[in-house]
Amino acid sequence: MWGVSYEIDDTETKYIQALQSREKRYRQEIITFYPVGQLILNNASVAENPSNDATTTQAVLDPKKLPSFDAHVFIGPENGPLFLGDAPLCAIGQQIVSAKGPSGTNIDYLMQLVHFMRSELPGESDEHLFEIEKEVLRIMSSISTPN
């Protein structure tokens, strides 16, 4: 399992409350998180990014070994109304295309996850995730293309 951790200071209760409200259908657990490295943000100038006309922020993975730590996670219940289990790819794709939550569409969420995997973990391959991406793109293409 891959993930990104974010530290939220205990004094930032509004963010913690917003997460708990948004993720209220999910089970909450404390897990041990094992970082692969640390993302270091740095500014890249126009000379370093000729395709961009402004300074951008890039994330670079520093692979040094970091200690594990406890992290709070939200896990979707297997008996929840939206859990598909071992469903066919077409059913997963249809659910993603038609679903929207308080934070946006599931299409956007999927595409951001795919982008993260390809840009931040290029040495890792999640074939199931990439097959879901292909199916969602196929469904979207068939919706926008009249017969």
CSV table of C-alpha atoms in Angstrom, one decimal:
chain,number,residue,atom,x,y,z
A,1,MET,CA,0.0,0.0,0.0
A,2,TRP,CA,1.3,3.5,-0.9
A,3,GLY,CA,0.3,6.8,0.6
A,4,VAL,CA,1.3,10.3,1.6
A,5,SER,CA,1.2,11.5,5.1
A,6,TYR,CA,0.3,15.0,6.2
A,7,GLU,CA,1.0,16.3,9.7
A,8,ILE,CA,-1.9,18.3,11.2
A,9,ASP,CA,-1.1,20.1,14.4
A,10,ASP,CA,-3.5,19.3,17.3
A,11,THR,CA,-4.3,23.0,17.5
A,12,GLU,CA,-5.7,22.9,14.0
A,13,THR,CA,-9.0,21.4,15.2
A,14,LYS,CA,-11.0,22.8,12.3
A,15,TYR,CA,-9.1,20.7,9.8
A,16,ILE,CA,-9.4,17.6,12.0
A,17,GLN,CA,-13.2,18.1,12.4
A,18,ALA,CA,-13.6,18.7,8.6
A,19,LEU,CA,-11.8,15.4,7.9
A,20,GLN,CA,-13.9,13.5,10.4
A,21,SER,CA,-17.1,15.0,9.0
A,22,ARG,CA,-16.1,14.3,5.4
A,23,GLU,CA,-14.9,10.8,6.1
A,24,LYS,CA,-17.7,9.9,8.5
A,25,ARG,CA,-18.6,6.7,6.7
A,26,TYR,CA,-15.1,5.3,7.1
A,27,ARG,CA,-13.5,3.4,10.0
A,28,GLN,CA,-10.7,5.3,11.7
A,29,GLU,CA,-7.5,3.5,12.7
A,30,ILE,CA,-4.0,4.4,13.9
A,31,ILE,CA,-1.4,2.6,11.8
A,32,THR,CA,2.4,2.5,11.6
A,33,PHE,CA,3.6,4.6,8.6
A,34,TYR,CA,6.9,3.7,7.0
A,35,PRO,CA,8.2,6.6,4.9
A,36,VAL,CA,10.2,5.7,1.8
A,37,GLY,CA,11.8,9.2,1.9
A,38,GLN,CA,10.8,12.8,2.3
A,39,LEU,CA,9.5,15.0,-0.4
A,40,ILE,CA,11.6,18.2,-0.6
A,41,LEU,CA,9.9,21.2,-2.2
A,42,ASN,CA,12.1,23.5,-4.2
A,43,ASN,CA,11.4,26.3,-6.6
A,44,ALA,CA,12.4,25.7,-10.2
A,45,SER,CA,13.2,28.8,-12.4
A,46,VAL,CA,12.1,29.4,-15.9
A,47,ALA,CA,15.5,28.2,-17.2
A,48,GLU,CA,15.0,24.9,-15.5
A,49,ASN,CA,11.4,24.6,-16.9
A,50,PRO,CA,11.4,26.2,-20.4
A,51,SER,CA,7.9,24.9,-21.0
A,52,ASN,CA,6.6,27.1,-18.2
A,53,ASP,CA,6.7,30.9,-18.1
A,54,ALA,CA,6.6,31.1,-14.3
A,55,THR,CA,8.5,29.8,-11.3
A,56,THR,CA,7.0,26.5,-10.2
A,57,THR,CA,7.4,24.3,-7.1
A,58,GLN,CA,8.7,20.9,-7.7
A,59,ALA,CA,8.8,18.0,-5.3
A,60,VAL,CA,12.0,15.9,-5.1
A,61,LEU,CA,12.1,12.6,-3.2
A,62,ASP,CA,15.0,12.5,-0.7
A,63,PRO,CA,15.5,8.7,-0.3
A,64,LYS,CA,17.2,8.9,3.2
A,65,LYS,CA,15.8,6.4,5.7
A,66,LEU,CA,13.2,8.1,8.0
A,67,PRO,CA,11.8,6.6,11.2
A,68,SER,CA,8.3,5.1,11.2
A,69,PHE,CA,5.5,6.9,13.0
A,70,ASP,CA,1.9,6.5,13.9
A,71,ALA,CA,-0.6,7.9,11.4
A,72,HIS,CA,-4.4,8.3,11.6
A,73,VAL,CA,-6.1,6.7,8.5
A,74,PHE,CA,-9.7,6.4,7.3
A,75,ILE,CA,-10.6,3.0,5.8
A,76,GLY,CA,-13.7,2.3,3.7
A,77,PRO,CA,-15.8,-0.5,5.2
A,78,GLU,CA,-16.1,-3.7,3.1
A,79,ASN,CA,-19.8,-3.8,4.1
A,80,GLY,CA,-20.4,-0.2,3.0
A,81,PRO,CA,-23.0,0.7,0.4
A,82,LEU,CA,-20.4,1.9,-2.1
A,83,PHE,CA,-17.9,-1.0,-1.7
A,84,LEU,CA,-17.8,-3.1,-4.9
A,85,GLY,CA,-15.5,-5.8,-3.7
A,86,ASP,CA,-13.9,-8.0,-6.5
A,87,ALA,CA,-16.1,-6.3,-9.2
A,88,PRO,CA,-15.4,-6.4,-12.9
A,89,LEU,CA,-13.5,-3.4,-14.3
A,90,CYS,CA,-16.5,-2.1,-16.1
A,91,ALA,CA,-18.5,-1.8,-12.8
A,92,ILE,CA,-15.6,-0.1,-11.1
A,93,GLY,CA,-15.3,2.3,-14.0
A,94,GLN,CA,-19.0,3.1,-14.0
A,95,GLN,CA,-19.1,3.8,-10.3
A,96,ILE,CA,-16.1,6.2,-10.6
A,97,VAL,CA,-17.6,8.0,-13.5
A,98,SER,CA,-20.9,8.5,-11.8
A,99,ALA,CA,-19.8,9.2,-8.2
A,100,LYS,CA,-19.1,12.6,-6.6
A,101,GLY,CA,-18.4,13.4,-3.0
A,102,PRO,CA,-18.0,16.6,-0.9
A,103,SER,CA,-14.4,17.0,-2.2
A,104,GLY,CA,-15.2,16.6,-5.9
A,105,THR,CA,-15.7,13.9,-8.5
A,106,ASN,CA,-14.2,10.5,-8.2
A,107,ILE,CA,-12.8,10.9,-11.7
A,108,ASP,CA,-10.7,13.8,-10.4
A,109,TYR,CA,-9.6,11.7,-7.4
A,110,LEU,CA,-8.6,8.8,-9.6
A,111,MET,CA,-6.7,11.0,-12.1
A,112,GLN,CA,-4.8,12.7,-9.2
A,113,LEU,CA,-3.9,9.3,-7.7
A,114,VAL,CA,-2.7,8.0,-11.1
A,115,HIS,CA,-0.6,11.2,-11.6
A,116,PHE,CA,0.9,10.8,-8.1
A,117,MET,CA,1.9,7.2,-8.8
A,118,ARG,CA,3.5,8.1,-12.1
A,119,SER,CA,5.3,11.3,-11.0
A,120,GLU,CA,6.3,10.5,-7.4
A,121,LEU,CA,6.8,6.7,-7.6
A,122,PRO,CA,7.9,6.1,-11.2
A,123,GLY,CA,9.6,2.8,-10.3
A,124,GLU,CA,6.4,1.3,-8.9
A,125,SER,CA,3.6,0.0,-11.0
A,126,ASP,CA,0.0,-0.5,-9.9
A,127,GLU,CA,-1.5,-2.3,-12.9
A,128,HIS,CA,-5.0,-2.5,-11.4
A,129,LEU,CA,-5.0,1.3,-10.9
A,130,PHE,CA,-3.8,1.9,-14.5
A,131,GLU,CA,-6.4,-0.5,-15.8
A,132,ILE,CA,-9.1,1.4,-13.9
A,133,GLU,CA,-7.8,4.6,-15.4
A,134,LYS,CA,-8.1,3.1,-19.0
A,135,GLU,CA,-11.6,2.0,-18.3
A,136,VAL,CA,-12.7,5.3,-16.9
A,137,LEU,CA,-11.2,7.1,-19.9
A,138,ARG,CA,-13.0,4.7,-22.3
A,139,ILE,CA,-16.3,5.3,-20.5
A,140,MET,CA,-15.9,9.0,-20.6
A,141,SER,CA,-14.9,8.9,-24.3
A,142,SER,CA,-18.1,6.9,-25.1
A,143,ILE,CA,-20.2,9.4,-23.2
A,144,SER,CA,-18.8,12.4,-25.0
A,145,THR,CA,-18.9,10.8,-28.4
A,146,PRO,CA,-22.4,10.6,-29.9
A,147,ASN,CA,-23.3,7.4,-31.7
